[in-house]
mmCIF file of C-alpha atoms in Angstrom:
data_model
loop_
_atom_site.group_PDB
_atom_site.id
_atom_site.type_symbol
_atom_site.label_atom_id
_atom_site.label_comp_id
_atom_site.label_asym_id
_atom_site.label_seq_id
_atom_site.Cartn_x
_atom_site.Cartn_y
_atom_site.Cartn_z
ATOM 1 C CA MET A 11 -56.618 18.653 -21.053
ATOM 2 C CA SER A 12 -59.913 16.891 -19.635
ATOM 3 C CA LYS A 13 -59.348 14.362 -17.360
ATOM 4 C CA PRO A 14 -60.444 10.904 -19.482
ATOM 5 C CA VAL A 15 -63.089 8.915 -17.793
ATOM 6 C CA ARG A 16 -62.540 4.924 -17.735
ATOM 7 C CA ILE A 17 -65.438 2.719 -18.436
ATOM 8 C CA SER A 18 -65.251 -0.357 -16.735
ATOM 9 C CA ASN A 19 -68.110 -2.119 -18.450
ATOM 10 C CA GLU A 20 -68.030 -1.154 -22.103
ATOM 11 C CA ARG A 21 -70.412 -3.814 -22.894
ATOM 12 C CA GLU A 22 -73.365 -1.813 -20.300
ATOM 13 C CA ILE A 23 -72.818 1.849 -22.080
ATOM 14 C CA VAL A 24 -72.967 0.775 -25.469
ATOM 15 C CA ASP A 25 -76.687 -1.457 -24.715
ATOM 16 C CA LYS A 26 -77.640 1.513 -22.697
ATOM 17 C CA ILE A 27 -77.239 3.676 -25.464
ATOM 18 C CA LEU A 28 -78.430 1.138 -28.263
ATOM 19 C CA GLN A 29 -81.748 0.926 -25.922
ATOM 20 C CA GLY A 30 -81.623 4.868 -26.058
ATOM 21 C CA ASP A 31 -80.158 6.709 -23.486
ATOM 22 C CA LYS A 32 -77.818 8.615 -25.559
ATOM 23 C CA LYS A 33 -76.278 10.644 -22.867
ATOM 24 C CA SER A 34 -74.502 8.049 -22.142
ATOM 25 C CA PHE A 35 -72.341 8.168 -25.076
ATOM 26 C CA SER A 36 -71.169 11.581 -23.521
ATOM 27 C CA LEU A 37 -69.435 8.944 -21.221
ATOM 28 C CA ILE A 38 -67.524 7.107 -24.708
ATOM 29 C CA ILE A 39 -66.117 10.296 -25.716
ATOM 30 C CA LYS A 40 -64.812 11.280 -22.932
ATOM 31 C CA ALA A 41 -62.692 8.076 -22.861
ATOM 32 C CA THR A 42 -61.804 7.916 -26.037
ATOM 33 C CA GLU A 43 -61.254 11.418 -26.985
ATOM 34 C CA ASN A 44 -57.232 11.573 -25.954
ATOM 35 C CA LEU A 45 -56.792 8.781 -28.231
ATOM 36 C CA VAL A 46 -58.683 9.865 -31.082
ATOM 37 C CA ALA A 47 -56.662 13.226 -30.626
ATOM 38 C CA GLN A 48 -53.589 11.352 -30.836
ATOM 39 C CA ILE A 49 -54.243 10.588 -34.242
ATOM 40 C CA LEU A 50 -55.661 13.015 -35.756
ATOM 41 C CA PHE A 51 -52.839 15.384 -34.511
ATOM 42 C CA LYS A 52 -50.603 13.407 -35.998
ATOM 43 C CA MET A 53 -52.205 13.107 -39.417
ATOM 44 C CA VAL A 54 -53.912 16.178 -40.151
ATOM 45 C CA ARG A 55 -52.570 19.517 -39.948
ATOM 46 C CA ASN A 56 -54.874 21.967 -40.528
ATOM 47 C CA GLU A 57 -56.670 22.994 -37.258
ATOM 48 C CA ASP A 58 -60.514 23.244 -38.852
ATOM 49 C CA ASP A 59 -60.070 20.354 -41.025
ATOM 50 C CA ARG A 60 -59.310 18.328 -37.696
ATOM 51 C CA LYS A 61 -62.176 19.733 -35.749
ATOM 52 C CA ASP A 62 -64.075 18.245 -38.169
ATOM 53 C CA LEU A 63 -62.850 15.037 -38.440
ATOM 54 C CA ALA A 64 -63.152 14.591 -34.735
ATOM 55 C CA GLN A 65 -66.908 15.165 -35.018
ATOM 56 C CA ASP A 66 -67.246 12.882 -37.688
ATOM 57 C CA VAL A 67 -65.701 10.292 -35.989
ATOM 58 C CA TYR A 68 -67.910 9.826 -33.609
ATOM 59 C CA LEU A 69 -71.266 10.926 -35.381
ATOM 60 C CA LYS A 70 -69.822 7.139 -37.411
ATOM 61 C CA VAL A 71 -69.124 5.477 -33.600
ATOM 62 C CA TYR A 72 -72.841 6.320 -32.524
ATOM 63 C CA ASN A 73 -74.081 5.415 -36.205
ATOM 64 C CA ASN A 74 -72.470 2.437 -36.366
ATOM 65 C CA LEU A 75 -72.429 1.360 -32.701
ATOM 66 C CA ASN A 76 -74.724 -1.611 -33.390
ATOM 67 C CA GLY A 77 -72.278 -3.376 -35.594
ATOM 68 C CA PHE A 78 -69.717 -2.992 -32.928
ATOM 69 C CA LYS A 79 -69.190 -6.542 -32.381
ATOM 70 C CA PHE A 80 -66.457 -6.691 -28.944
ATOM 71 C CA GLU A 81 -63.985 -8.261 -30.669
ATOM 72 C CA SER A 82 -61.546 -5.290 -30.056
ATOM 73 C CA LYS A 83 -61.831 -3.250 -26.840
ATOM 74 C CA LEU A 84 -64.288 -0.105 -27.863
ATOM 75 C CA SER A 85 -61.357 2.449 -27.732
ATOM 76 C CA THR A 86 -59.247 0.066 -30.469
ATOM 77 C CA TRP A 87 -62.462 0.160 -32.916
ATOM 78 C CA ILE A 88 -62.569 4.071 -32.241
ATOM 79 C CA ALA A 89 -59.296 4.247 -32.968
ATOM 80 C CA GLN A 90 -59.441 2.436 -36.071
ATOM 81 C CA ILE A 91 -62.452 4.449 -37.338
ATOM 82 C CA ALA A 92 -60.505 7.720 -36.280
ATOM 83 C CA TYR A 93 -57.326 6.629 -38.628
ATOM 84 C CA ASN A 94 -59.578 5.365 -41.825
ATOM 85 C CA SER A 95 -61.417 8.919 -42.123
ATOM 86 C CA CYS A 96 -58.122 10.402 -41.315
ATOM 87 C CA ILE A 97 -57.113 8.025 -44.787
ATOM 88 C CA ASN A 98 -59.862 9.003 -46.498
ATOM 89 C CA TYR A 99 -58.733 12.291 -45.601
ATOM 90 C CA LEU A 100 -55.235 12.615 -46.776
ATOM 91 C CA GLY A 101 -56.657 10.217 -50.161
ATOM 92 C CA LYS A 102 -59.256 13.628 -50.533
ATOM 93 C CA LYS A 103 -56.254 16.527 -50.203
ATOM 94 C CA LYS A 104 -54.317 17.052 -53.153
ATOM 95 C CA PRO A 105 -51.653 14.648 -54.817
ATOM 96 C CA GLU A 106 -48.507 15.789 -52.528
ATOM 97 C CA SER A 107 -50.666 14.528 -49.466
ATOM 98 C CA ILE A 108 -51.238 11.453 -50.853
ATOM 99 C CA SER A 109 -47.652 10.307 -51.798
ATOM 100 C CA ASP A 110 -46.782 12.069 -48.226
ATOM 101 C CA LYS A 111 -48.630 9.747 -45.880
ATOM 102 C CA PHE A 112 -46.948 6.263 -47.120
ATOM 103 C CA ASN A 113 -43.672 8.726 -47.641
ATOM 104 C CA ASP A 114 -41.276 5.900 -48.047
ATOM 105 C CA TYR A 115 -38.284 8.554 -47.065
ATOM 106 C CA ASP A 116 -36.101 8.015 -50.121
ATOM 107 C CA ASP A 117 -33.568 9.750 -48.466
ATOM 108 C CA ASP A 118 -33.234 8.030 -45.661
ATOM 109 C CA GLU A 119 -30.527 6.171 -46.879
ATOM 110 C CA GLN A 120 -28.818 9.200 -48.021
ATOM 111 C CA ILE A 121 -29.400 10.046 -43.967
ATOM 112 C CA ILE A 122 -27.963 6.837 -42.908
ATOM 113 C CA SER A 123 -24.886 7.571 -44.761
ATOM 114 C CA ASP A 124 -23.669 10.372 -43.606
ATOM 115 C CA VAL A 125 -23.412 9.115 -39.961
ATOM 116 C CA ASN A 126 -20.804 6.892 -39.149
ATOM 117 C CA VAL A 127 -20.389 4.823 -35.799
ATOM 118 C CA GLY A 128 -17.890 8.087 -34.612
ATOM 119 C CA ASN A 129 -20.745 10.061 -34.976
ATOM 120 C CA GLU A 130 -23.120 8.159 -32.723
ATOM 121 C CA SER A 131 -20.187 8.074 -30.121
ATOM 122 C CA SER A 132 -20.694 11.853 -29.998
ATOM 123 C CA TYR A 133 -24.302 11.960 -30.063
ATOM 124 C CA TYR A 134 -24.288 9.613 -26.875
ATOM 125 C CA GLN A 135 -22.209 12.941 -25.397
ATOM 126 C CA VAL A 136 -24.878 15.326 -26.625
ATOM 127 C CA GLU A 137 -27.846 12.679 -24.703
ATOM 128 C CA LYS A 138 -25.302 13.384 -21.602
ATOM 129 C CA LYS A 139 -25.082 17.537 -22.585
ATOM 130 C CA ILE A 140 -28.931 18.166 -23.307
ATOM 131 C CA GLN A 141 -31.495 16.414 -21.298
ATOM 132 C CA GLY A 142 -34.541 16.054 -20.811
ATOM 133 C CA ASP A 143 -36.928 18.956 -22.551
ATOM 134 C CA GLU A 144 -34.539 20.433 -24.910
ATOM 135 C CA LEU A 145 -34.099 17.117 -25.918
ATOM 136 C CA LYS A 146 -37.785 16.507 -26.359
ATOM 137 C CA GLN A 147 -38.503 19.621 -27.763
ATOM 138 C CA ILE A 148 -35.730 19.225 -30.764
ATOM 139 C CA LEU A 149 -37.756 15.590 -31.320
ATOM 140 C CA GLU A 150 -40.491 16.735 -30.837
ATOM 141 C CA LYS A 151 -39.867 18.844 -34.076
ATOM 142 C CA GLU A 152 -38.509 15.519 -35.872
ATOM 143 C CA ILE A 153 -41.433 13.636 -35.472
ATOM 144 C CA ASP A 154 -43.497 16.913 -36.585
ATOM 145 C CA LYS A 155 -41.219 15.784 -40.133
ATOM 146 C CA LEU A 156 -42.249 12.646 -40.594
ATOM 147 C CA SER A 157 -44.523 11.415 -42.588
ATOM 148 C CA PRO A 158 -48.197 11.222 -40.844
ATOM 149 C CA VAL A 159 -48.503 7.321 -40.872
ATOM 150 C CA TYR A 160 -45.288 6.919 -39.431
ATOM 151 C CA LYS A 161 -46.339 10.081 -36.693
ATOM 152 C CA THR A 162 -49.213 7.945 -36.236
ATOM 153 C CA LEU A 163 -47.335 4.665 -35.209
ATOM 154 C CA ILE A 164 -44.585 6.063 -33.371
ATOM 155 C CA THR A 165 -46.876 8.080 -31.204
ATOM 156 C CA LEU A 166 -49.564 4.567 -30.349
ATOM 157 C CA PHE A 167 -46.185 2.626 -29.665
ATOM 158 C CA HIS A 168 -44.228 4.861 -27.976
ATOM 159 C CA ASN A 169 -46.877 7.048 -26.160
ATOM 160 C CA GLU A 170 -50.274 4.914 -25.893
ATOM 161 C CA GLU A 171 -47.483 1.736 -25.323
ATOM 162 C CA MET A 172 -49.677 -0.366 -27.549
ATOM 163 C CA SER A 173 -48.745 -3.562 -28.735
ATOM 164 C CA TYR A 174 -47.850 -4.340 -32.393
ATOM 165 C CA GLU A 175 -51.277 -6.419 -32.139
ATOM 166 C CA GLU A 176 -53.549 -3.773 -31.356
ATOM 167 C CA ILE A 177 -51.874 -1.158 -34.010
ATOM 168 C CA ALA A 178 -52.273 -3.729 -36.490
ATOM 169 C CA ALA A 179 -55.853 -3.639 -35.361
ATOM 170 C CA ILE A 180 -56.530 0.165 -35.858
ATOM 171 C CA THR A 181 -54.372 0.718 -38.902
ATOM 172 C CA GLN A 182 -55.005 -2.834 -40.728
ATOM 173 C CA LEU A 183 -51.637 -2.969 -41.411
ATOM 174 C CA PRO A 184 -50.098 -6.292 -40.918
ATOM 175 C CA GLU A 185 -47.449 -6.397 -37.982
ATOM 176 C CA GLY A 186 -44.600 -6.979 -40.240
ATOM 177 C CA THR A 187 -45.165 -4.207 -41.966
ATOM 178 C CA ILE A 188 -45.749 -2.094 -39.066
ATOM 179 C CA LYS A 189 -42.470 -2.914 -37.274
ATOM 180 C CA ASN A 190 -41.010 -1.951 -40.856
ATOM 181 C CA TYR A 191 -42.028 1.507 -40.253
ATOM 182 C CA LEU A 192 -41.251 1.726 -36.632
ATOM 183 C CA PHE A 193 -37.610 0.963 -37.611
ATOM 184 C CA ARG A 194 -37.577 2.807 -40.503
ATOM 185 C CA ALA A 195 -38.935 6.356 -38.044
ATOM 186 C CA ARG A 196 -37.193 4.916 -35.232
ATOM 187 C CA ARG A 197 -33.855 5.239 -37.897
ATOM 188 C CA ILE A 198 -34.791 8.502 -39.209
ATOM 189 C CA LEU A 199 -35.146 9.857 -35.692
ATOM 190 C CA LYS A 200 -32.207 8.820 -34.401
ATOM 191 C CA ASN A 201 -29.956 9.428 -37.683
ATOM 192 C CA SER A 202 -31.913 13.452 -37.338
ATOM 193 C CA LEU A 203 -30.300 13.735 -34.478
ATOM 194 C CA LEU A 204 -27.024 12.986 -34.932
ATOM 195 C CA LYS A 205 -27.038 14.629 -38.041
ATOM 196 C CA LYS A 206 -28.209 17.955 -36.420
ATOM 197 C CA TYR A 207 -25.813 17.280 -33.918
ATOM 198 C CA ASN A 208 -22.574 16.828 -35.678
ATOM 199 C CA SER A 209 -23.958 19.562 -38.097
ATOM 200 C CA GLY A 210 -23.599 22.229 -34.883
ATOM 201 C CA ASP A 211 -27.419 22.825 -35.569
ATOM 202 C CA LEU A 212 -27.386 21.907 -31.522
ATOM 203 C CA MET B 17 -21.311 -14.654 -29.420
ATOM 204 C CA LYS B 18 -21.782 -12.612 -32.018
ATOM 205 C CA SER B 19 -18.580 -10.851 -33.178
ATOM 206 C CA ASN B 20 -19.981 -8.690 -35.309
ATOM 207 C CA HIS B 21 -21.471 -4.676 -34.342
ATOM 208 C CA LEU B 22 -25.397 -5.310 -34.081
ATOM 209 C CA THR B 23 -27.345 -3.566 -36.706
ATOM 210 C CA ASP B 24 -30.398 -1.057 -36.383
ATOM 211 C CA GLN B 25 -32.708 -3.877 -36.802
ATOM 212 C CA GLU B 26 -31.003 -6.088 -34.621
ATOM 213 C CA ILE B 27 -30.560 -3.034 -31.712
ATOM 214 C CA GLN B 28 -34.497 -1.920 -32.061
ATOM 215 C CA GLU B 29 -35.435 -5.656 -32.131
ATOM 216 C CA PHE B 30 -33.859 -6.126 -28.587
ATOM 217 C CA LEU B 31 -35.005 -3.007 -27.319
ATOM 218 C CA PHE B 32 -38.750 -3.142 -28.634
ATOM 219 C CA GLY B 33 -39.328 -6.077 -30.395
ATOM 220 C CA GLN B 34 -41.383 -7.754 -27.998
ATOM 221 C CA SER B 35 -40.238 -11.316 -28.145
ATOM 222 C CA THR B 36 -37.260 -13.766 -26.398
ATOM 223 C CA VAL B 37 -33.953 -11.957 -27.485
ATOM 224 C CA ASP B 38 -31.308 -14.428 -29.505
ATOM 225 C CA LYS B 39 -28.482 -15.702 -26.384
ATOM 226 C CA ASP B 40 -25.089 -14.389 -28.815
ATOM 227 C CA ILE B 41 -27.425 -10.875 -28.637
ATOM 228 C CA ASN B 42 -27.214 -10.474 -25.343
ATOM 229 C CA SER B 43 -23.675 -11.450 -24.399
ATOM 230 C CA HIS B 44 -22.175 -9.028 -27.438
ATOM 231 C CA ILE B 45 -24.330 -6.469 -25.850
ATOM 232 C CA GLU B 46 -22.641 -6.686 -22.274
ATOM 233 C CA SER B 47 -19.075 -6.945 -24.290
ATOM 234 C CA CYS B 48 -19.696 -4.395 -26.564
ATOM 235 C CA GLU B 49 -19.343 -1.439 -25.333
ATOM 236 C CA GLU B 50 -20.271 0.807 -29.714
ATOM 237 C CA CYS B 51 -23.565 -1.419 -29.124
ATOM 238 C CA LYS B 52 -23.922 -0.334 -26.008
ATOM 239 C CA ILE B 53 -24.454 3.430 -26.892
ATOM 240 C CA LYS B 54 -26.360 2.560 -30.220
ATOM 241 C CA ILE B 55 -29.226 0.984 -27.303
ATOM 242 C CA VAL B 56 -29.195 4.321 -24.831
ATOM 243 C CA ASN B 57 -29.360 6.775 -28.260
ATOM 244 C CA TYR B 58 -33.117 4.302 -28.911
ATOM 245 C CA LYS B 59 -33.280 4.306 -25.213
ATOM 246 C CA THR B 60 -33.114 8.276 -25.028
ATOM 247 C CA ILE B 61 -35.240 8.208 -27.725
ATOM 248 C CA ALA B 62 -38.037 6.406 -26.798
ATOM 249 C CA GLY B 63 -37.929 8.034 -23.428
ATOM 250 C CA SER B 64 -38.008 11.447 -24.566
ATOM 251 C CA ILE B 65 -41.038 10.515 -27.171
ATOM 252 C CA LYS B 66 -43.669 9.161 -24.340
ATOM 253 C CA SER B 67 -42.243 12.383 -22.345
ATOM 254 C CA ILE B 68 -43.858 14.374 -24.897
ATOM 255 C CA ASN B 69 -47.230 15.977 -24.207
ATOM 256 C CA SER B 70 -50.321 14.842 -25.883
ATOM 257 C CA PRO B 71 -52.093 16.879 -27.961
ATOM 258 C CA SER B 72 -55.931 17.516 -26.974
ATOM 259 C CA PHE B 73 -58.513 19.333 -28.424
ATOM 260 C CA ASP B 74 -59.087 22.683 -27.850
ATOM 261 C CA PHE B 75 -62.895 23.205 -28.140
ATOM 262 C CA ASP B 76 -65.130 20.821 -26.762
ATOM 263 C CA LEU B 77 -65.773 17.649 -28.593
ATOM 264 C CA SER B 78 -68.371 15.954 -26.595
ATOM 265 C CA GLY B 79 -70.689 18.817 -26.414
ATOM 266 C CA MET B 80 -70.428 19.211 -29.924
ATOM 267 C CA VAL B 81 -71.170 15.756 -31.160
ATOM 268 C CA MET B 82 -73.457 15.274 -28.236
ATOM 269 C CA GLU B 83 -75.498 18.630 -29.965
ATOM 270 C CA LYS B 84 -75.727 16.385 -33.029
ATOM 271 C CA VAL B 85 -76.637 13.056 -31.773
ATOM 272 C CA ILE B 86 -79.193 14.298 -29.877
ATOM 273 C CA ALA B 87 -80.929 16.466 -32.839
ATOM 274 C CA GLU B 88 -80.179 13.144 -34.895
ATOM 275 C CA LYS B 89 -83.493 12.018 -36.784
ATOM 276 C CA PRO B 90 -83.752 8.026 -36.961
ATOM 277 C CA ARG B 91 -82.656 7.022 -40.688
ATOM 278 C CA VAL B 92 -83.480 3.745 -41.990
ATOM 279 C CA LYS B 93 -80.895 2.374 -44.726
ATOM 280 C CA LEU B 94 -82.029 3.097 -48.726
ATOM 281 C CA SER B 95 -81.967 -0.460 -48.843
ATOM 282 C CA MET B 96 -84.297 -1.355 -46.243
ATOM 283 C CA HIS B 97 -86.622 0.912 -48.270
ATOM 284 C CA LEU B 98 -85.872 -1.493 -51.389
ATOM 285 C CA ILE B 99 -86.442 -4.613 -50.074
ATOM 286 C CA ILE B 100 -89.733 -3.526 -48.482
ATOM 287 C CA SER B 101 -91.185 -2.035 -51.316
ATOM 288 C CA PHE B 102 -90.258 -5.220 -53.666
ATOM 289 C CA LEU B 103 -92.125 -6.991 -50.854
ATOM 290 C CA LEU B 104 -95.269 -4.970 -50.862
ATOM 291 C CA GLY B 105 -95.047 -5.153 -54.440
ATOM 292 C CA VAL B 106 -95.537 -8.205 -54.437
ATOM 293 C CA ILE B 107 -97.711 -8.531 -51.660
ATOM 294 C CA SER B 108 -100.139 -6.223 -53.529
ATOM 295 C CA PHE B 109 -99.678 -7.796 -57.100
ATOM 296 C CA ALA B 110 -100.227 -11.673 -55.789
ATOM 297 C CA VAL B 111 -103.622 -9.830 -53.684
ATOM 298 C CA ILE B 112 -104.856 -7.953 -56.420
ATOM 299 C CA THR B 113 -104.977 -10.877 -58.850
ATOM 300 C CA VAL B 114 -106.729 -13.368 -56.398
ATOM 301 C CA CYS B 115 -109.303 -10.076 -55.669
ATOM 302 C CA ALA B 116 -109.780 -9.598 -59.196
ATOM 303 C CA ASN B 117 -110.536 -13.156 -60.463
ATOM 304 C CA TYR B 118 -112.939 -13.183 -57.159
ATOM 305 C CA VAL B 119 -114.883 -11.062 -58.957
ATOM 306 C CA VAL B 120 -115.104 -11.895 -62.058
ATOM 307 C CA VAL B 121 -116.058 -15.694 -61.086
ATOM 308 C CA GLU B 122 -118.418 -14.212 -58.295
ATOM 309 C CA THR B 123 -118.850 -16.991 -56.577
ATOM 310 C CA ASN B 124 -117.823 -18.023 -52.597
ATOM 311 C CA PHE B 125 -114.656 -17.005 -51.588
ATOM 312 C CA LEU B 126 -113.636 -19.840 -49.903
ATOM 313 C CA GLU B 127 -114.857 -22.067 -52.601
ATOM 314 C CA TYR B 128 -113.592 -19.170 -54.966
ATOM 315 C CA ILE B 129 -109.448 -20.038 -53.199
ATOM 316 C CA THR B 130 -109.832 -24.039 -53.173
ATOM 317 C CA LYS B 131 -111.476 -24.475 -56.264
ATOM 318 C CA ASP B 132 -110.520 -22.217 -58.888
ATOM 319 C CA VAL B 133 -107.352 -20.431 -57.623
ATOM 320 C CA ASP B 134 -104.789 -22.650 -58.706
ATOM 321 C CA SER B 135 -101.988 -24.489 -55.688
ATOM 322 C CA PHE B 136 -98.995 -22.575 -57.383
ATOM 323 C CA ALA B 137 -100.650 -18.560 -56.890
ATOM 324 C CA ILE B 138 -101.543 -20.177 -53.063
ATOM 325 C CA ILE B 139 -98.330 -20.658 -52.373
ATOM 326 C CA ILE B 140 -97.060 -18.069 -53.928
ATOM 327 C CA LEU B 141 -99.326 -15.380 -52.240
ATOM 328 C CA SER B 142 -99.100 -17.308 -48.650
ATOM 329 C CA VAL B 143 -95.017 -17.045 -48.678
ATOM 330 C CA SER B 144 -95.247 -13.422 -49.431
ATOM 331 C CA LEU B 145 -97.649 -12.537 -46.439
ATOM 332 C CA ILE B 146 -95.785 -14.187 -44.196
ATOM 333 C CA ILE B 147 -92.314 -12.783 -45.379
ATOM 334 C CA GLY B 148 -94.235 -9.172 -45.398
ATOM 335 C CA MET B 149 -95.435 -10.121 -41.898
ATOM 336 C CA ILE B 150 -92.228 -10.884 -40.711
ATOM 337 C CA TYR B 151 -90.487 -7.741 -41.958
ATOM 338 C CA THR B 152 -93.808 -5.668 -41.015
ATOM 339 C CA ILE B 153 -92.922 -7.130 -37.536
ATOM 340 C CA GLU B 154 -89.002 -5.933 -37.469
ATOM 341 C CA ILE B 155 -89.659 -2.817 -38.927
ATOM 342 C CA LEU B 156 -92.321 -1.656 -35.843
ATOM 343 C CA TYR B 157 -89.076 -3.387 -33.498
ATOM 344 C CA ARG B 158 -86.327 -1.097 -34.919
ATOM 345 C CA HIS B 159 -89.283 2.390 -35.570
ATOM 346 C CA LYS B 160 -89.915 1.322 -30.977
ATOM 347 C CA LYS B 161 -86.143 1.701 -30.513
ATOM 348 C CA MET B 162 -85.282 4.770 -32.647
ATOM 349 C CA ILE B 163 -88.815 6.403 -30.812
ATOM 350 C CA ASN B 164 -87.016 5.437 -27.955
ATOM 351 C CA MET B 165 -83.905 7.033 -28.853
ATOM 352 C CA ILE B 166 -84.984 9.744 -29.962
ATOM 353 C CA ASN B 167 -87.211 10.748 -26.538
ATOM 354 C CA ALA B 168 -84.423 9.367 -24.383
ATOM 355 C CA LYS B 169 -82.495 12.879 -23.079
#
């Protein structure tokens, strides 16, 4: 993984680029590509499409840089462009992909009803039995089963440690909706793990 | 103190809510083993998610984008073309009308402008010329900026 570059003065870099210093744009790419990768990997499964989208995102950023008003962090603005590009991409895909991006998990309640408090106590023991890498791997697979939007929200909140406000700026979703989606996503993950353990898969 | 067990929602709000938690919920958690287990589960999940390695592109994104950025030609928006074309059309029409009348009248230009052309036509002509000049200056400024961007390496 390439080492992320830190930009100390965003305004200075943006001004330099707008005045013709094209090379400075590579600093912006290097500083934000990990965040863009997080979003693209969660939203888009196809590797070739991801490659094209990543380039499109930065070309959009470059062509619209004079419209950036410094009302948010530059990385937030770029992440917003990445997220919107993914949503547009999913919208152009086949119908099942469209419904999948905002999957409302009709079977969520079924999963929940399958789990009782007794099972949750068992999960506590699982947590003691399988730790570290194994649990991480299982969880990684379970996260991958979530809808693209749920996956992205989980990643932005837990991996990137963003606030609800920042996530709202990126996704243009109301904070209440973000909290609700995150709540449901975490509950799905927890119950999937419990169900998996109780069915003897673990 | 809250007597019922905490719901998933209350537990998640307690752990990830980014706001202060009700005192009743705090004291319930301290005394309830069942709810403590639920909290440990969510904490474990959150901790494991955080420890998952971040994905990264296996290609030189910066290199690929920069190649396109450097090769990119300046683009003037279509709306700008339309505005410029419209204004140039208005100015040309006004100038041609005035000049054609001048040729027909065949008199001193200053005399013709002050006496023969009505004031309304002069106002339209003047406003068109001023707008045209402002846009021309702006276009020249943008053009200079774009040329700088193309030449910069």
